[in-house]
Coordinates of C-alpha atoms in Angstrom, one line a residue:
X29 CA -97.3 197.3 -23.8
X30 CA -97.7 193.8 -25.3
X31 CA -97.6 190.4 -23.5
X32 CA -94.5 189.5 -25.4
X33 CA -92.7 192.3 -23.6
X34 CA -93.6 190.8 -20.2
X35 CA -92.7 187.3 -21.1
X36 CA -88.8 187.6 -20.8
X37 CA -89.3 189.1 -17.3
X38 CA -91.2 186.0 -16.1
X39 CA -88.7 183.8 -17.7
X40 CA -85.8 185.5 -16.0
X41 CA -87.5 185.3 -12.6
X42 CA -88.1 181.5 -13.0
X43 CA -84.5 180.9 -14.2
X44 CA -83.1 182.9 -11.2
X45 CA -85.2 180.7 -8.9
X46 CA -84.0 177.6 -10.8
X47 CA -80.4 178.6 -10.3
X48 CA -80.7 179.4 -6.6
X49 CA -82.5 176.1 -5.9
X50 CA -80.0 174.1 -8.0
X51 CA -77.3 175.4 -5.7
X52 CA -79.3 174.3 -2.7
X53 CA -79.9 170.9 -4.3
X54 CA -76.2 170.5 -4.9
X55 CA -75.4 171.5 -1.3
X56 CA -78.0 169.5 0.6
X57 CA -78.9 166.6 -1.7
X58 CA -82.4 166.3 -0.4
X59 CA -85.2 164.9 -2.5
X60 CA -87.5 167.9 -2.1
X61 CA -84.8 170.2 -3.6
X62 CA -84.5 167.9 -6.5
X63 CA -88.3 167.8 -7.1
X64 CA -88.5 171.6 -6.8
X65 CA -85.6 172.1 -9.2
X66 CA -87.2 169.9 -11.9
X67 CA -90.5 171.5 -11.2
X68 CA -89.0 175.0 -11.7
X69 CA -87.1 173.8 -14.8
X70 CA -90.3 172.5 -16.4
X71 CA -92.0 175.9 -15.9
X72 CA -88.9 177.7 -17.3
X73 CA -89.1 175.6 -20.4
X74 CA -92.9 176.4 -20.6
X75 CA -92.1 180.1 -20.5
X76 CA -89.3 179.7 -23.0
X77 CA -91.7 178.1 -25.5
X78 CA -94.1 181.1 -25.0
X79 CA -91.2 183.5 -25.8
X80 CA -90.6 182.0 -29.3
X81 CA -93.2 182.3 -32.0
X82 CA -93.7 178.6 -32.9
X83 CA -96.5 177.2 -35.0
X84 CA -99.7 176.8 -33.0
X85 CA -99.7 173.0 -33.0
X86 CA -96.1 172.8 -31.9
X87 CA -96.6 175.6 -29.4
X88 CA -99.6 173.8 -27.9
X89 CA -97.7 170.5 -27.9
X90 CA -94.8 171.9 -26.0
X91 CA -97.1 173.7 -23.5
X92 CA -98.8 170.3 -22.8
X93 CA -95.5 168.6 -22.7
X94 CA -94.2 171.0 -20.0
X95 CA -97.3 172.2 -18.1
X96 CA -99.0 168.9 -17.3
X97 CA -95.7 167.2 -16.1
X98 CA -95.4 170.4 -14.0
X99 CA -98.8 169.6 -12.5
X100 CA -97.6 166.0 -11.9
X101 CA -94.5 167.3 -10.1
X102 CA -96.7 169.7 -8.2
X103 CA -98.6 166.8 -6.8
X104 CA -95.4 165.0 -6.0
X105 CA -94.3 168.1 -4.0
X106 CA -97.6 168.0 -2.3
X107 CA -96.8 164.6 -0.9
X108 CA -93.6 166.0 0.7
X109 CA -94.9 169.4 1.8
X110 CA -98.1 168.0 3.3
X111 CA -96.7 164.8 4.7
X112 CA -99.3 162.7 2.9
X113 CA -97.6 159.5 4.0
X114 CA -99.5 160.1 7.3
X115 CA -102.8 160.1 5.3
X116 CA -102.6 157.0 3.0
X117 CA -106.0 157.4 1.4
X118 CA -105.3 161.0 0.4
X119 CA -101.9 160.0 -0.9
X120 CA -103.4 157.2 -3.0
X121 CA -105.9 159.7 -4.5
X122 CA -103.1 162.1 -5.4
X123 CA -101.2 159.3 -7.1
X124 CA -104.3 158.4 -9.1
X125 CA -104.6 162.0 -10.3
X126 CA -100.9 161.9 -11.4
X127 CA -101.5 158.8 -13.5
X128 CA -104.5 160.4 -15.1
X129 CA -102.5 163.4 -16.0
X130 CA -99.8 161.2 -17.5
X131 CA -102.4 159.5 -19.7
X132 CA -103.8 162.9 -20.7
X133 CA -100.3 164.0 -21.8
X134 CA -99.9 160.9 -24.0
X135 CA -103.3 161.5 -25.6
X136 CA -102.7 165.2 -26.2
X137 CA -99.2 164.4 -27.7
X138 CA -100.9 162.2 -30.3
X139 CA -103.6 164.8 -31.0
X140 CA -101.2 167.7 -31.6
X141 CA -98.6 165.7 -33.6
X142 CA -100.5 163.2 -35.7
X143 CA -104.1 164.7 -36.1
X144 CA -105.9 167.8 -37.0
X145 CA -108.4 167.4 -34.3
X146 CA -106.8 170.2 -32.3
X147 CA -108.1 172.7 -35.0
X148 CA -111.8 171.8 -34.4
X149 CA -114.1 173.7 -32.0
X150 CA -114.9 170.4 -30.3
X151 CA -111.2 170.1 -29.2
X152 CA -111.4 173.6 -27.7
X153 CA -114.6 172.7 -25.9
X154 CA -113.1 169.5 -24.4
X155 CA -110.2 171.5 -23.0
X156 CA -112.4 173.4 -20.6
X157 CA -113.5 170.4 -18.4
X158 CA -109.8 169.4 -18.1
X159 CA -108.9 172.9 -17.0
X160 CA -111.8 173.0 -14.5
X161 CA -110.8 169.6 -13.2
X162 CA -107.3 170.8 -12.5
X163 CA -108.7 173.8 -10.7
X164 CA -111.0 171.5 -8.7
X165 CA -108.1 169.2 -7.7
X166 CA -106.1 172.2 -6.5
X167 CA -109.1 173.7 -4.7
X168 CA -109.7 170.4 -2.9
X169 CA -106.1 170.4 -1.7
X170 CA -106.4 174.0 -0.5
X171 CA -109.7 173.1 1.3
X172 CA -108.2 170.0 2.9
X173 CA -105.2 171.8 4.4
X174 CA -106.5 175.4 4.8
X175 CA -106.6 175.1 8.6
X176 CA -103.3 173.3 8.9
X177 CA -101.1 174.7 11.7
X178 CA -97.9 173.6 10.0
X179 CA -96.1 176.6 8.5
X180 CA -94.7 174.5 5.6
X181 CA -98.2 173.3 4.7
X182 CA -99.4 176.9 4.8
X183 CA -96.7 178.0 2.3
X184 CA -97.8 175.2 0.0
X185 CA -101.5 176.2 0.4
X186 CA -100.7 179.8 -0.4
X187 CA -98.7 178.8 -3.5
X188 CA -101.5 176.6 -4.7
X189 CA -104.2 179.2 -4.0
X190 CA -102.1 181.7 -6.1
X191 CA -101.8 179.2 -8.9
X192 CA -105.5 178.4 -8.8
X193 CA -106.7 182.0 -8.8
X194 CA -104.5 182.9 -11.8
X195 CA -105.5 179.8 -13.6
X196 CA -109.1 180.6 -13.0
X197 CA -108.6 184.0 -14.5
X198 CA -106.7 182.4 -17.5
X199 CA -109.6 180.0 -18.0
X200 CA -112.2 182.7 -18.0
X201 CA -110.1 184.8 -20.5
X202 CA -109.6 181.7 -22.7
X203 CA -113.3 181.1 -22.9
X204 CA -114.0 184.8 -23.5
X205 CA -111.3 185.2 -26.1
X206 CA -112.5 182.1 -28.0
X207 CA -116.0 183.4 -28.1
X208 CA -115.2 186.9 -29.0
X209 CA -112.2 186.1 -31.3
X210 CA -110.7 189.5 -30.7
X211 CA -107.2 190.7 -30.2
X212 CA -106.7 191.3 -26.5
X213 CA -104.5 193.8 -24.6
X214 CA -101.6 192.3 -22.5
X215 CA -103.4 192.5 -19.2
X216 CA -106.2 190.3 -20.7
X217 CA -103.8 187.7 -22.2
X218 CA -104.5 184.3 -20.5
X219 CA -100.8 183.3 -20.5
X220 CA -100.0 186.4 -18.4
X221 CA -102.1 185.1 -15.5
X222 CA -100.7 181.6 -16.0
X223 CA -97.2 182.9 -15.6
X224 CA -98.1 185.2 -12.7
X225 CA -99.7 182.2 -10.9
X226 CA -96.7 180.0 -11.6
X227 CA -94.2 182.6 -10.4
X228 CA -96.2 183.2 -7.2
X229 CA -96.5 179.4 -6.7
X230 CA -92.7 179.0 -7.1
X231 CA -92.0 181.8 -4.7
X232 CA -94.2 180.4 -2.0
X233 CA -92.8 176.9 -2.6
X234 CA -89.3 178.2 -2.2
X235 CA -90.2 180.0 1.0
X236 CA -91.8 176.8 2.3
X237 CA -88.7 174.7 1.4
X238 CA -86.4 177.2 3.1
X239 CA -88.5 177.2 6.2
X240 CA -88.7 173.4 6.2
X241 CA -84.9 173.2 5.9
X242 CA -84.3 175.7 8.7
X243 CA -86.8 173.9 10.9
X244 CA -85.0 170.6 10.3
X245 CA -81.6 172.2 11.0
X246 CA -83.0 173.6 14.3
X247 CA -84.4 170.1 15.2
X248 CA -81.1 168.5 14.3
X249 CA -79.2 171.0 16.4
X250 CA -81.6 170.3 19.3
X251 CA -81.2 166.6 18.9
X252 CA -77.4 166.9 18.7
X253 CA -77.4 169.0 21.9
X254 CA -79.6 166.5 23.6
X255 CA -77.3 163.7 22.5
X256 CA -74.3 165.7 23.6
X257 CA -75.9 166.2 27.0
X258 CA -76.8 162.5 27.2
X259 CA -73.2 161.6 26.3
X260 CA -71.9 164.0 28.9
X261 CA -74.3 162.6 31.5
X262 CA -73.3 159.0 30.6
X263 CA -69.6 160.0 30.9
X264 CA -70.2 161.7 34.2
X265 CA -72.2 158.6 35.5
X266 CA -69.4 156.4 34.2
X267 CA -66.8 158.4 36.0
X268 CA -68.9 158.4 39.2
X269 CA -69.3 154.7 38.9
X270 CA -65.5 154.3 38.5
X271 CA -64.9 156.5 41.5
X272 CA -67.4 154.5 43.5
X273 CA -65.6 151.3 42.5
X274 CA -62.3 152.7 43.4
X275 CA -63.7 153.8 46.8
X276 CA -65.0 150.3 47.4
X277 CA -61.6 148.8 46.4
X278 CA -59.9 151.2 48.8
X279 CA -62.4 150.5 51.6
X280 CA -61.9 146.8 51.0
X281 CA -58.1 147.2 51.1
X282 CA -58.4 149.1 54.4
X283 CA -60.7 146.5 55.9
X284 CA -58.3 143.7 54.9
X285 CA -55.3 145.7 56.3
X286 CA -57.2 146.2 59.6
X287 CA -58.0 142.5 59.7
X288 CA -54.3 141.7 59.3
X289 CA -53.3 144.1 62.0
X290 CA -56.0 142.7 64.2
X291 CA -54.3 139.3 63.8
X292 CA -50.9 140.8 65.0
X293 CA -52.2 142.4 68.2
X294 CA -53.4 139.3 70.0
X295 CA -50.4 137.3 68.7
X296 CA -47.9 139.9 69.9
X297 CA -49.7 140.2 73.3
X298 CA -49.8 136.4 73.7
X299 CA -46.0 136.1 73.2
X300 CA -45.3 139.1 75.5
X301 CA -47.4 137.7 78.3
X302 CA -45.6 134.4 78.0
X303 CA -42.3 136.2 78.5
X304 CA -43.7 138.2 81.4
X305 CA -45.0 135.0 83.0
X306 CA -41.5 133.5 82.9
X307 CA -39.9 136.7 84.3
X308 CA -42.3 136.9 87.3
X309 CA -40.9 133.7 88.7
X310 CA -37.2 134.2 87.7
X311 CA -36.8 138.0 88.4
X312 CA -39.7 140.1 89.7
X313 CA -37.5 143.3 89.3
X314 CA -37.0 142.6 85.7
X315 CA -40.7 141.7 85.4
X316 CA -41.6 145.2 86.5
X317 CA -39.2 146.8 84.1
X318 CA -40.6 144.5 81.4
X319 CA -44.1 145.7 82.1
X320 CA -43.0 149.3 81.7
X321 CA -41.3 148.5 78.4
X322 CA -44.3 146.5 77.3
X323 CA -46.7 149.3 77.9
X324 CA -44.5 151.6 75.7
X325 CA -44.3 149.1 73.0
X326 CA -47.9 148.2 73.0
X327 CA -48.9 151.9 72.6
X328 CA -47.1 151.8 69.3
X329 CA -48.9 148.6 68.4
X330 CA -52.3 150.2 69.1
X331 CA -51.4 153.3 67.0
X332 CA -50.4 150.9 64.2
X333 CA -54.1 150.0 63.8
X334 CA -54.9 153.5 62.5
X335 CA -52.5 153.5 59.6
X336 CA -51.5 151.4 56.6
X337 CA -47.9 152.7 56.4
X338 CA -45.5 154.3 58.8
X339 CA -42.1 156.0 58.4
X340 CA -39.1 153.7 58.7
X341 CA -37.8 156.0 61.4
X342 CA -40.7 155.2 63.7
X343 CA -40.5 151.5 62.9
X344 CA -36.8 151.4 63.9
X345 CA -37.5 153.2 67.2
X346 CA -40.2 150.7 67.9
X347 CA -38.0 147.7 67.1
X348 CA -35.3 149.0 69.4
X349 CA -37.8 149.1 72.2
X350 CA -39.1 145.7 71.3
X351 CA -35.6 144.4 71.2
X352 CA -35.1 145.5 74.9
X353 CA -38.0 143.2 75.8
X354 CA -36.3 140.3 73.9
X355 CA -33.0 141.2 75.6
X356 CA -34.7 141.1 79.0
X357 CA -35.6 137.4 78.4
X358 CA -32.7 136.1 76.3
X359 CA -29.8 138.2 77.6
X360 CA -26.6 137.6 75.5
X361 CA -28.5 135.1 73.4
X362 CA -29.7 137.7 70.9
X363 CA -28.0 140.6 69.2
X364 CA -29.4 143.4 67.0
X365 CA -27.4 145.2 64.3
X366 CA -28.9 148.2 62.5
X367 CA -27.2 149.8 59.5
X368 CA -29.9 152.0 57.8
X369 CA -29.0 155.0 55.8
X370 CA -30.5 158.2 57.2
X371 CA -31.7 159.2 53.8
X372 CA -34.1 156.3 54.1
X373 CA -35.7 157.3 57.4
X374 CA -38.6 159.0 55.7
X375 CA -39.5 156.0 53.5
X376 CA -42.6 154.1 54.4
X377 CA -43.2 150.5 55.5
X378 CA -46.3 148.6 56.8
X379 CA -46.3 149.0 60.6
X380 CA -45.0 146.0 62.7
X381 CA -43.2 144.5 59.7
X382 CA -39.9 144.5 61.5
X383 CA -41.5 143.1 64.7
X384 CA -43.0 140.2 62.8
X385 CA -39.6 139.3 61.2
X386 CA -37.6 139.6 64.4
X387 CA -40.3 137.6 66.3
X388 CA -40.1 134.9 63.6
X389 CA -36.3 134.8 63.9
X390 CA -36.6 134.2 67.6
X391 CA -39.4 131.7 67.2
X392 CA -37.7 129.4 64.7
X393 CA -34.0 129.6 65.7
X394 CA -31.9 128.6 68.7
X395 CA -31.3 131.6 71.0
X396 CA -28.5 130.8 73.6
X397 CA -25.7 132.8 75.1
X398 CA -23.1 130.3 73.7
X399 CA -24.9 130.3 70.3
X400 CA -26.3 133.9 70.0
X401 CA -28.9 134.8 67.4
X402 CA -27.8 137.8 65.4
X403 CA -30.4 139.9 63.6
X404 CA -29.4 142.6 61.1
X405 CA -31.5 145.4 59.7
X406 CA -29.9 147.3 56.8
X407 CA -30.7 149.1 53.5
X408 CA -29.4 148.4 50.1
X409 CA -28.2 150.9 47.4
X410 CA -31.4 150.0 45.4
X411 CA -33.6 151.3 48.2
X412 CA -34.7 148.0 49.8
X413 CA -34.7 147.0 53.4
X414 CA -33.0 143.8 54.3
X415 CA -33.8 141.9 57.5
X416 CA -31.6 138.8 58.1
X417 CA -30.7 136.5 60.9
X418 CA -28.2 133.7 61.5
X419 CA -29.7 130.4 60.4
X420 CA -29.7 128.1 63.4
X421 CA -33.0 126.3 63.4
X422 CA -34.3 124.5 66.4
X423 CA -34.2 120.8 66.2
X424 CA -37.8 120.5 67.5
X425 CA -40.4 121.6 64.9
X426 CA -42.2 124.8 66.0
X427 CA -45.9 125.0 65.3
X428 CA -46.8 128.0 63.1
X429 CA -50.1 129.6 62.1
X430 CA -48.6 131.5 59.2
X431 CA -49.0 135.0 60.7
X432 CA -45.5 136.2 60.0
X433 CA -44.3 136.2 56.3
X434 CA -47.7 135.6 54.9
X435 CA -49.1 138.6 56.7
X436 CA -46.4 140.8 55.3
X437 CA -46.8 139.5 51.8
X438 CA -50.5 140.1 51.9
X439 CA -50.0 143.7 53.1
X440 CA -47.7 144.4 50.1
X441 CA -50.1 142.8 47.7
X442 CA -53.0 145.0 49.0
X443 CA -50.7 148.0 48.6
X444 CA -50.0 146.9 45.0
X445 CA -46.3 146.6 45.7
X446 CA -43.8 143.9 44.9
X447 CA -43.8 141.0 47.4
X448 CA -40.8 140.6 49.8
X449 CA -38.1 138.3 48.7
X450 CA -37.2 135.4 51.0
X451 CA -33.9 133.5 50.6
X452 CA -31.3 131.5 52.6
X453 CA -27.7 132.2 51.7
X454 CA -24.3 131.5 53.5
X455 CA -25.9 130.5 56.7
X456 CA -28.3 133.5 56.9
X457 CA -32.1 133.7 56.5
X458 CA -32.8 136.9 54.6
X459 CA -36.0 138.8 53.8
X460 CA -35.7 141.8 51.4
X461 CA -38.6 144.3 51.8
X462 CA -39.4 147.1 49.3
X463 CA -39.4 150.6 50.9
X464 CA -42.1 153.0 49.6
X465 CA -41.0 156.6 49.0
X466 CA -43.0 159.2 50.9
X467 CA -44.8 160.4 47.7
X468 CA -46.3 156.9 47.1
X469 CA -47.7 156.6 50.6
X470 CA -51.2 155.2 51.0
X471 CA -53.3 155.8 54.0
X472 CA -50.5 157.3 56.1

């Protein structure tokens, strides 16, 4: 079997690797795939030249034109495979070798195309140091990275070692064939070992690139998972922070509501004690009844400290009891009218709201039997509660500390609800209060 019979096999193998790597280059667009594709293409062209029977000078010219640029690309791949950017001095040395090879290609091109020097024995003699120098460069790279623990670098070293061994065999056979000037069998043909070395080199390089790509994919996946965990952690922390802020807001609201109710209790007690003081002198029996009613009313006032909202039903029961206290003092001078739809009994209202409004009505208006004060409590079709009283202001100005309406308005603002509407119309002072449906209750 002749060498020419083996040559198409090597060419087919290199072309198959070129096609496979070209697809990867198109898919991933990474520089290393581009370098490897060009590197494989150069050696495919070198094998193709060997396949055709060209004149010796043209054949040698094309071999130089393809093989030495292949070595230049090999050194460029070494920079990527071996991460030579981390070793600047070594990288500068490799770059110097690349420029020397480029100069050598230029000189050899001139020799093969424009001179007959390539026919002389001296030319053949001068080729040997160049070949040995290339082997030495590859050997130094193998030696420098032989103990590397990086699998990618090990693939590169294995490919380089395969290339070196086969080139060493080829060099020995070239020297021997030149001295003997004999026709050689295929297994002693120098180009056979060059091609075997190149094919093994390309295989190891391809495995190294595939491993490198897989490792990078795993690293990217790990990084993406870590980023996803960090984003999830940040989102969780953000939600926890939002919940903490909401809890603080709720606690602040509750504290403010308790402070408002704490204002009501002493104010209510002060007015009740003033009424009791007057009754003790005027009617001790009524004073005793008043104390019983006051204890019942004050129990509700104390319970009001524990809630932000209370059902309208309970508030109406309370205001009826409270009205009995007022009736005890003012007699026919005050009247209470309640017209609340039963479908509104379960709606919610801040506790003691009605007490504050009724107390304000008594405080700022004339309350006499011949000029009675009428207080009405009713609901509207829109679901609001209206508390109104006849407008008959006292001539003497009554000092006020702003506990009444301002307290109610503040409560509704803390509950994030519309403020009560205050108006005077047709001789009536009217306050319209929003009722909260049971589903919207807060802190009940």
